XYZ file of C-alpha atoms in Angstrom:
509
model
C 15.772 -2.832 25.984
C 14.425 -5.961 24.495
C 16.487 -8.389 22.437
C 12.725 -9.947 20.898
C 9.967 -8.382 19.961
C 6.753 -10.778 19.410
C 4.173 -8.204 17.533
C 0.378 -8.504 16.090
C 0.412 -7.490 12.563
C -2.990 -7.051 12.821
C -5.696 -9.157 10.437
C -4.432 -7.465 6.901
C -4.761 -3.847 6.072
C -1.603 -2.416 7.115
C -3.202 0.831 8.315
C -4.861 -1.481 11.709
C -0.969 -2.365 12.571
C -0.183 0.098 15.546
C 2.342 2.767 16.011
C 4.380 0.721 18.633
C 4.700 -1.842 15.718
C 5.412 -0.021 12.938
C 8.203 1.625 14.882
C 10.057 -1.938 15.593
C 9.563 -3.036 12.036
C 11.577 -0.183 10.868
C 14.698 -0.381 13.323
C 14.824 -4.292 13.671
C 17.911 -6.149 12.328
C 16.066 -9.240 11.733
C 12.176 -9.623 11.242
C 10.770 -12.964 11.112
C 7.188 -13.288 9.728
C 4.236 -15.709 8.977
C 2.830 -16.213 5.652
C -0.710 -14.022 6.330
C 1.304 -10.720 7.482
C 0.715 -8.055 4.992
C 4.026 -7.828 2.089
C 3.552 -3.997 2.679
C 4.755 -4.408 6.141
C 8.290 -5.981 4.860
C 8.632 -2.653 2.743
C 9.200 -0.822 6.499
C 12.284 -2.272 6.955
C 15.485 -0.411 7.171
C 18.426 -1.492 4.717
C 20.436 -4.229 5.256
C 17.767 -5.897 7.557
C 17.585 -9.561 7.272
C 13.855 -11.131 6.256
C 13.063 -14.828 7.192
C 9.919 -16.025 6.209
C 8.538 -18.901 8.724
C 4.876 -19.190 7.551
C 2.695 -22.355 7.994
C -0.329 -23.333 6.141
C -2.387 -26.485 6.697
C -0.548 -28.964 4.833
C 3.054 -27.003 4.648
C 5.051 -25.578 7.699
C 7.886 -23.959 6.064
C 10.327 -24.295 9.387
C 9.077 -26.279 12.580
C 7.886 -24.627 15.552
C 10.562 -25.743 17.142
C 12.903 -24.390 14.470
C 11.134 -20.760 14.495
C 11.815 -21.016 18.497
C 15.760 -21.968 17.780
C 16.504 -19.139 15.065
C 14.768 -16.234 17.236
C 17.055 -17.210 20.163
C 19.953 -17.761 18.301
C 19.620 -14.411 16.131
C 18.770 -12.397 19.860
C 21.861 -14.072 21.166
C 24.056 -13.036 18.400
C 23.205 -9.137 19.465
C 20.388 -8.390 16.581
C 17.036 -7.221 17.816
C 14.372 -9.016 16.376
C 10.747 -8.621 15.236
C 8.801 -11.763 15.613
C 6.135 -10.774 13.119
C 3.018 -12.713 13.547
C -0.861 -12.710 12.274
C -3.174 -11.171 14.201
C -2.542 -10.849 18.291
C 0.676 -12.986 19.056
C -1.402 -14.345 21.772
C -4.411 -15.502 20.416
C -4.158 -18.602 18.233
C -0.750 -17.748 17.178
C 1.625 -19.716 19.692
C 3.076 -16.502 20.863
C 2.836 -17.844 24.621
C 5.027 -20.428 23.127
C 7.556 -18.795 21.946
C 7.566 -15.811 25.018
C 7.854 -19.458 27.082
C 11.095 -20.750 25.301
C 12.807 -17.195 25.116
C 11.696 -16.320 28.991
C 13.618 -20.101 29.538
C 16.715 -18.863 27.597
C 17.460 -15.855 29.365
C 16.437 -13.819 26.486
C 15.018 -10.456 27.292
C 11.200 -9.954 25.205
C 8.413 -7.648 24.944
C 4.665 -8.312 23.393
C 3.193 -5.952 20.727
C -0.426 -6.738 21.025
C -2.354 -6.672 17.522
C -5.943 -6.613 16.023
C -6.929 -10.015 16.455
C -8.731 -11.486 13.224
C -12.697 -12.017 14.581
C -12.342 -8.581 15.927
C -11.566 -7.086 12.381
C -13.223 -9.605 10.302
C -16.918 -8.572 12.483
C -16.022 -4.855 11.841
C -15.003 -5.125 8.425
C -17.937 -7.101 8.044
C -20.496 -5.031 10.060
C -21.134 -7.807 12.533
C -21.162 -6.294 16.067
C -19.765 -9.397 17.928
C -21.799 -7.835 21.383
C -25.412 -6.516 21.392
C -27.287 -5.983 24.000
C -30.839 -7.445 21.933
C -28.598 -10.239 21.260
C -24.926 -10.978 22.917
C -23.760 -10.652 25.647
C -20.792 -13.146 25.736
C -18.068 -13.811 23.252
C -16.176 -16.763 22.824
C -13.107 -17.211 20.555
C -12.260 -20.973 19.623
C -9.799 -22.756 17.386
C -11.328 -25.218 14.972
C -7.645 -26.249 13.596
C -7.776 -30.226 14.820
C -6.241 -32.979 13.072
C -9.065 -34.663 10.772
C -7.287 -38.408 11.701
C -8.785 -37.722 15.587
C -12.157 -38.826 16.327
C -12.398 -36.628 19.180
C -12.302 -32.423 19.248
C -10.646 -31.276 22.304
C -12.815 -28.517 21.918
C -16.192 -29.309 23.248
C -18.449 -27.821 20.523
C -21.147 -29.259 22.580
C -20.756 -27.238 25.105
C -20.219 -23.913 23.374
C -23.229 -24.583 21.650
C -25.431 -23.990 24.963
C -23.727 -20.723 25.902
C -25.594 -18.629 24.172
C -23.474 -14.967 22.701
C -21.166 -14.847 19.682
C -19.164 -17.703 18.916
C -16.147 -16.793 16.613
C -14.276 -19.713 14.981
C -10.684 -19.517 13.774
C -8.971 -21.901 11.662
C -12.720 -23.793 11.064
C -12.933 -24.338 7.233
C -10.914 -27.860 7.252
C -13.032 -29.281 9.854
C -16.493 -27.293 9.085
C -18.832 -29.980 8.093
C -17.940 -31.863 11.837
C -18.011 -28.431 13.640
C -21.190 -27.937 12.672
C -22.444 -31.046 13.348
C -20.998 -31.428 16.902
C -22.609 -27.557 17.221
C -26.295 -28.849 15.856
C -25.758 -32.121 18.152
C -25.434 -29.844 21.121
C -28.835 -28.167 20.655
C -27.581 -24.624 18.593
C -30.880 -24.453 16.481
C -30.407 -24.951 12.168
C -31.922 -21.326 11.945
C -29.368 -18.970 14.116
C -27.253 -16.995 12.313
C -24.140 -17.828 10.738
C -21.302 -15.540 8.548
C -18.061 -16.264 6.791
C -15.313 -13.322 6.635
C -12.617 -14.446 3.976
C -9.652 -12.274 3.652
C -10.635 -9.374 6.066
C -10.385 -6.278 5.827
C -8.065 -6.778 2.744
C -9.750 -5.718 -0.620
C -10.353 -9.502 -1.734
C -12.686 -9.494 1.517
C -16.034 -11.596 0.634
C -18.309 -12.186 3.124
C -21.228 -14.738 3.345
C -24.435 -14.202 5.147
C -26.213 -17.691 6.070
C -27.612 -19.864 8.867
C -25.291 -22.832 11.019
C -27.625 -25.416 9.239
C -26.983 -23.792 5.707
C -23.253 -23.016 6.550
C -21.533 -25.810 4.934
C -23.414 -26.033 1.813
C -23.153 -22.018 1.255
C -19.708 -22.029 1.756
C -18.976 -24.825 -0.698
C -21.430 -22.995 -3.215
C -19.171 -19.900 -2.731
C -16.447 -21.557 -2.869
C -15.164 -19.842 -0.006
C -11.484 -21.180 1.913
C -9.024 -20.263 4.332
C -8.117 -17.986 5.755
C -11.310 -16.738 7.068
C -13.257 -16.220 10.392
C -16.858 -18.037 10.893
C -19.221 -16.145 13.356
C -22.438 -17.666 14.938
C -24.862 -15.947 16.858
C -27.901 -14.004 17.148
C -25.970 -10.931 16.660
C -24.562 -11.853 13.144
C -27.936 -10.528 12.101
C -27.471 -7.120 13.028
C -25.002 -6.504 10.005
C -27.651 -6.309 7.629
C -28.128 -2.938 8.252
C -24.570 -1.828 9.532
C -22.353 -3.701 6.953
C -19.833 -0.294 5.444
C -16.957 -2.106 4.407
C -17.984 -3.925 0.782
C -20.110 -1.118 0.007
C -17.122 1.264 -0.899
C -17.390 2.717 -4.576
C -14.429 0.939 -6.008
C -14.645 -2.548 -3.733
C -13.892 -5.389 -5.835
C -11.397 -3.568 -8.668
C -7.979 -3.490 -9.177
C -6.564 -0.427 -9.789
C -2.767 -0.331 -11.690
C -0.894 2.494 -9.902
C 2.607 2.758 -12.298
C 4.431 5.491 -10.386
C 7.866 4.927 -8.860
C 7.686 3.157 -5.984
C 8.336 6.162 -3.665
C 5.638 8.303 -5.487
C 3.018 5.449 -5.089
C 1.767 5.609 -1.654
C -0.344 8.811 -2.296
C -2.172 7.842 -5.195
C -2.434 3.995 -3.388
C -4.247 5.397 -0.416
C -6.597 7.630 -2.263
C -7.812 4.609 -3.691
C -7.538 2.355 -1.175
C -10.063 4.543 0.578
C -12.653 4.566 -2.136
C -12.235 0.039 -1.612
C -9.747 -0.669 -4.411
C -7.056 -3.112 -4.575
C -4.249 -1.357 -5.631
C -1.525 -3.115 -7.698
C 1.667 -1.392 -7.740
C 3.473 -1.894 -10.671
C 6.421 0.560 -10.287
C 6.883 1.439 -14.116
C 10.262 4.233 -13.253
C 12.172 4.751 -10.814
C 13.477 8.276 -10.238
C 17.482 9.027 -8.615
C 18.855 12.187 -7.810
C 20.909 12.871 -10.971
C 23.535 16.452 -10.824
C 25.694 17.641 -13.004
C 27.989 18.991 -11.019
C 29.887 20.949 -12.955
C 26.729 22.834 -13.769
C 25.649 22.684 -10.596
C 29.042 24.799 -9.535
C 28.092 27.028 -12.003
C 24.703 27.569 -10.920
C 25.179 27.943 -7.471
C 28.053 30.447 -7.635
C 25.667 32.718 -9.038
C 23.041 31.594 -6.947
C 21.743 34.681 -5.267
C 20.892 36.232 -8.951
C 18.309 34.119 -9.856
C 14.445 35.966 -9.897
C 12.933 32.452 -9.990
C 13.021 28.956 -9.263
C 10.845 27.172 -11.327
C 10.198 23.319 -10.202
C 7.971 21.032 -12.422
C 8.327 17.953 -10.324
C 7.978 17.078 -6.703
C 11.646 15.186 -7.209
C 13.250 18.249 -9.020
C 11.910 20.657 -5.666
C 13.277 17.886 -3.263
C 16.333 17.114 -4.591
C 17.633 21.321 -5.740
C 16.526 22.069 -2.226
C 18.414 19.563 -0.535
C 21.302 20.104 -2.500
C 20.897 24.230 -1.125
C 21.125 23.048 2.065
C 24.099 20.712 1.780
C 26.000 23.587 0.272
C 24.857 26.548 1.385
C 23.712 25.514 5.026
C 21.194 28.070 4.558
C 17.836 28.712 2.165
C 18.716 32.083 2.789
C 21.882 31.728 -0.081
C 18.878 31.669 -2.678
C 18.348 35.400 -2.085
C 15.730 37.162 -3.948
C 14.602 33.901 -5.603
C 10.736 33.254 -6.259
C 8.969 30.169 -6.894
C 6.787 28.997 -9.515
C 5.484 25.250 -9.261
C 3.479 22.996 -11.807
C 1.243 20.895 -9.058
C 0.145 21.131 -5.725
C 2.867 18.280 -4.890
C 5.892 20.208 -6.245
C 4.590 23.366 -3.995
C 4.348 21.244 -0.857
C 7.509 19.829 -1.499
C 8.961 23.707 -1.661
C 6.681 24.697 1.321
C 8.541 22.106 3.423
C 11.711 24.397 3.899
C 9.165 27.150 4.776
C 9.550 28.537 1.565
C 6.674 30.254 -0.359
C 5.138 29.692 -3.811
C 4.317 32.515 -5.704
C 2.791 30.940 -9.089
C 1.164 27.829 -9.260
C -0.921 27.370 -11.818
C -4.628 25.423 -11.798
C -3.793 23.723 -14.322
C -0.705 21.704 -13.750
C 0.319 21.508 -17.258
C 3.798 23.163 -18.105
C 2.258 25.153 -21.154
C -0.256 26.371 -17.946
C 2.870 27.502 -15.729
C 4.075 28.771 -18.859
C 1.182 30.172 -19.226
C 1.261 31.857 -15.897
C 4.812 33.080 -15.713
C 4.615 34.682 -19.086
C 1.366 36.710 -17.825
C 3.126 38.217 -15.458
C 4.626 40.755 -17.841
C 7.927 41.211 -15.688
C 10.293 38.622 -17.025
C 12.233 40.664 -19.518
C 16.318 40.336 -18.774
C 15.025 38.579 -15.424
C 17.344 35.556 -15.041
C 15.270 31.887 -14.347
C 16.647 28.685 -13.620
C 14.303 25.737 -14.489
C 15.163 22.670 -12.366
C 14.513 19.189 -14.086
C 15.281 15.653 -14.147
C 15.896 13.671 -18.053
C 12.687 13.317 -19.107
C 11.684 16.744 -18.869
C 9.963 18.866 -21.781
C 12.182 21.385 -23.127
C 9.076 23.549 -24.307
C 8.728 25.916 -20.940
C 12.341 26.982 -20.848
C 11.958 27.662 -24.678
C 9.045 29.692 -24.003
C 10.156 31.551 -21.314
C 13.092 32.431 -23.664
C 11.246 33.299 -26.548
C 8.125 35.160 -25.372
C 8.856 36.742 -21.615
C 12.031 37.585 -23.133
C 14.075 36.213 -19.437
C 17.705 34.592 -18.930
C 16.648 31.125 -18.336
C 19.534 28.300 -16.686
C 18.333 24.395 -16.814
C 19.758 22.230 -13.685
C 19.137 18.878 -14.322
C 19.076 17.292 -10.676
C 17.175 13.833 -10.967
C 16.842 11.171 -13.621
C 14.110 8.422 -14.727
C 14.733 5.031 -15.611
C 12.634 2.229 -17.228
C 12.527 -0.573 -14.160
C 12.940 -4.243 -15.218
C 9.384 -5.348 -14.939
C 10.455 -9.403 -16.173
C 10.595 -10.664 -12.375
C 8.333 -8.362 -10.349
C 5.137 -10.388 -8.803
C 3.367 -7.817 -9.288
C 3.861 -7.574 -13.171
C 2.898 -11.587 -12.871
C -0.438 -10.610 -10.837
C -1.448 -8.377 -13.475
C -0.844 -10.704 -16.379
C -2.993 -13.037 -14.655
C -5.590 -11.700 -13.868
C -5.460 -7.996 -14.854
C -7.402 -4.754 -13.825
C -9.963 -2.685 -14.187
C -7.787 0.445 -14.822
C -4.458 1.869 -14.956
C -3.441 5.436 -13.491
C -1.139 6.733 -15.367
C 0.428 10.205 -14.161
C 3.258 10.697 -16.547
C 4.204 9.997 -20.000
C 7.278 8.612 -18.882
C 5.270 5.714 -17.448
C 3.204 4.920 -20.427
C 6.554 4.962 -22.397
C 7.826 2.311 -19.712
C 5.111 0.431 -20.283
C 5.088 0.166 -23.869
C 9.026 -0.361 -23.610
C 8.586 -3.159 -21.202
C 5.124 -4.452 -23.265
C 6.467 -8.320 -22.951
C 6.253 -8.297 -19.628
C 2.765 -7.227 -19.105
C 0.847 -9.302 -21.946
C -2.255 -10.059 -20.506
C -3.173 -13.564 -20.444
C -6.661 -15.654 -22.011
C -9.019 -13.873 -19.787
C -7.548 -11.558 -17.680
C -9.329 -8.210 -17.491
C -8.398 -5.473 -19.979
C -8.061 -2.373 -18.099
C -9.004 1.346 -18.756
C -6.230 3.504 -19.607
C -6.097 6.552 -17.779
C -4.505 9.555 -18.190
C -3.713 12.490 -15.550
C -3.923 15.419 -17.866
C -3.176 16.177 -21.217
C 0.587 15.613 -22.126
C -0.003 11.778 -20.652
C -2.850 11.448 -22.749
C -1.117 12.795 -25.634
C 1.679 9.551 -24.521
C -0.424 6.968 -24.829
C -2.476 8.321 -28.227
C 1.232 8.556 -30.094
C 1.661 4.898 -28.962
C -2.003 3.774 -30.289
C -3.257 3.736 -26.838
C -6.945 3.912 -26.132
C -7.343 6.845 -23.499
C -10.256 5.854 -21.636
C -10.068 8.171 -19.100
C -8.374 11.587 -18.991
C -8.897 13.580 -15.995
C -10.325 16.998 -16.560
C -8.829 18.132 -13.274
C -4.768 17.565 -13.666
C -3.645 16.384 -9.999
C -3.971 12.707 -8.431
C -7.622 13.425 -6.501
C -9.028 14.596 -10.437
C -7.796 11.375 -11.865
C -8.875 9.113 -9.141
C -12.317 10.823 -9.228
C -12.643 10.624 -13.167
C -11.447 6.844 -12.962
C -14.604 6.041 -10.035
C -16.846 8.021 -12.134
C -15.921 5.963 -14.957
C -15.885 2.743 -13.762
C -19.396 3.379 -11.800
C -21.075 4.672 -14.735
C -19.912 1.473 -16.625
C -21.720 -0.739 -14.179
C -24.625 1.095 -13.848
């Protein structure tokens, strides 16, 4: 087993790291990582694990190389495995060989995690095909990072410039105006094709479509910077016909996801798929939360409950574990039925291969109200509702009043208001703001009017839509003089994110 791990985290999006990656990440003891890796990648972590940041830019190295090379060895030699996190491929442009070098030297044991180098992803992303056979044939990869005080390159642009093929430049925008000339001295002709991919395959992405004698003027018009990847060749004009990436619905807007942070990754990806930049700005945070002298109570009479009635993927979790940890067995809940507001809450129950008798399309708790009450059976039946603090008390009531049935409460999770006054996220979105906010609860919109200070948007920063998952969170933000921009007509997280792209298409039509 290795001691060092030296591993590609890929170009940007998190979902082009590989498996093999993603599995170190979350059992290392130490990870040490530049400054382009992807944040999301440091939430894979396990707890306790110890985070350096190491990351250069072109007028700021935060440690010396030489530094970086000291603390790996001296971590690996203190018995911690460590992830070398890097940019890209460790090996290409990213001083990986170095590093394997000075560990192979010290007797320290290493392995190399290959990644998605950055002119492979930023031609994809971009639609460029980097080989053709109507126009490339060869690819060459070259490193325009040179010190501006040299008169020399010790790359030969000359040269490269009469090869012919797809010529990808990394680290090029510093030094642009004398790569280009040094490429136009060599005989590469003003007209061939020429593209700049900033920030690829990450949802700021822009990409420019030129020529190598327009290439420094267009860039400085765009006002495009680092980090980005400049492609030259005859194939860079394919991509006007193939280019997929910027052409997603909801490329270019920020979407405000305000769920607690373990909730958020659904409702992320949805819209990360549809092109969105997704700002998580984790409004509650939910904690398993038992009484447990009700709990005893409940579960000593356990096996004479009809139903089990969940109204939150958290309340289903937590009850269920909480069975198990007991009981040892599912089978202690006896004759017990299940009744579940949202398709969430019922996966969460189907997990311990349990079945879901009532789940309403609506997932409203007046509609599982609704629901239960139309079955016509409930009279003397004895219910226990399972909720966390924030939990309407109108189904129990209801279930009470007009099905007539014995109905328990078990109170196994609670929400709390997070502290929104230091998280960067909060600071992004004051900036600059968005172009909506999801909301999926009315205990979010009440976090976010609690915690209003924190997320005043500043002089031009973009006001977003409010948007509402169903009813009761509309309802939340009206009683706090909310605009509800959006409310999704559908109640689950693939109704609101459709309602939200319908909305924000239609308003840019």
């Amino acid at each position: 087993m290795a001691s060092v791990y030296l591993v590609g985290a890929g170009p940007g999006d998190p979902g082009l790291v590989t498996l093999r990656a993603r599995d170190l990440i979350a059992r290392c003891d130490v990870l040490v990582y530049d400054r382009l890796v992807n944040p999301e990648l440091r939430n894979w972590v396990k707890l306790g694990c110890e985070l350096i940041y190491v990351g250069k830019d072109p007028h700021l190295h935060a440690i010396p190389q030489d530094d970086i090379e000291d603390l790996i060895v001296a971590r690996a030699k203190a018995g911690k495995i460590v992830v070398r996190l890097k940019g890209g491929d460790p090996f290409i442009f990213g001083r990986g060989g170095e590093e394997a070098q000075r560990l192979a030297r010290d007797g320290v044991l290493f392995e190399i995690v290959p990644g998605v180098t950055a002119a492979l992803a930023a031609a994809s992303y971009a639609g460029i095909p980097l080989t053709h056979r109507d126009f490339a044939s060869s690819l060459c990869f070259i490193t325009g990072h040179e010190n501006p005080e040299k008169h020399e390159f010790r790359v030969d642009f000359k040269k490269f410039a009469t090869l012919g093929g797809t010529l990808c430049l990394y680290m090029a925008m510093g030094q642009l105006d004398r790569i280009v000339g040094e490429l136009r001295a060599g005989g590469l002709a003003a007209e061939t094709p020429a593209a700049v991919v900033q920030w690829a395959t990450t949802p700021q992405q822009k990409t420019l479509f030129t020529t190598l004698g327009e290439l420094v003027a267009a860039v400085a018009k765009a006002g495009l910077g680092a980090p980005a990847v400049i492609i030259i060749g005859a194939a860079v004009k394919a991509a006007q016909n193939i280019s997929w990436f910027e052409q997603r619905p909801l490329f270019g807007r920020r979407i405000v996801v305000p769920r607690a942070r373990e909730q958020a990754g659904e409702l992320r990806h949805k819209f990360e798929e549809l092109g969105a930049e997704v700002l998580e700005l984790p409004l509650i945070e939910i904690k398993p939360d038992l009484d447990v002298k009700v709990a005893d109570e409940v579960f000593s009479e356990l096996a004479t409950y009809e139903w089990g009635v969940f109204t939150s993927p958290h309340g289903a979790k937590y009850f269920l574990e909480e069975v198990l940890r007991r009981c040892k067995d599912v089978r202690a809940l006896g004759p017990m039925k299940f009744a579940c507001l949202g398709p969430a809450t019922a996966r969460e129950v189907e997990k311990f291969s349990l079945e879901v008798t009532v789940l309403p399309k609506t997932s409203t708790s007046t509609a599982l109200a609704d629901d239960l009450i139309a079955l016509g059976s409930l009279e003397h039946l004895r219910i226990l509702v399972v909720t966390g603090t924030r939990n309407r008390e109108d189904l129990p009531a209801r279930l009470e009043k007009e099905a007539l049935a014995i109905v328990d409460c078990l109170q196994v999770y609670r929400t709390d208001f997070t502290d929104l006054s230091k998280n960067p996220a909060a600071e992004k979105f004051r900036t600059l703001g968005a172009d909506a906010i999801a909301f999926t609860s009315a205990s979010t919109v009440e976090s976010l009017i609690h915690q209003a200070r924190h997320v005043v948007l500043a002089p031009g920063a973009r006001r977003p839509l409010s948007c509402a998952i169903g009813p009761l969170t509309a309802a939340a933000l009206r009683e706090h003089k909310m605009p509800v921009d959006v409310e999704a007509p559908e109640h689950s997280l693939d109704g609101l994110v459709q309602a939200i792209k319908r909305k924000i298409i239609a308003e840019n039509k």
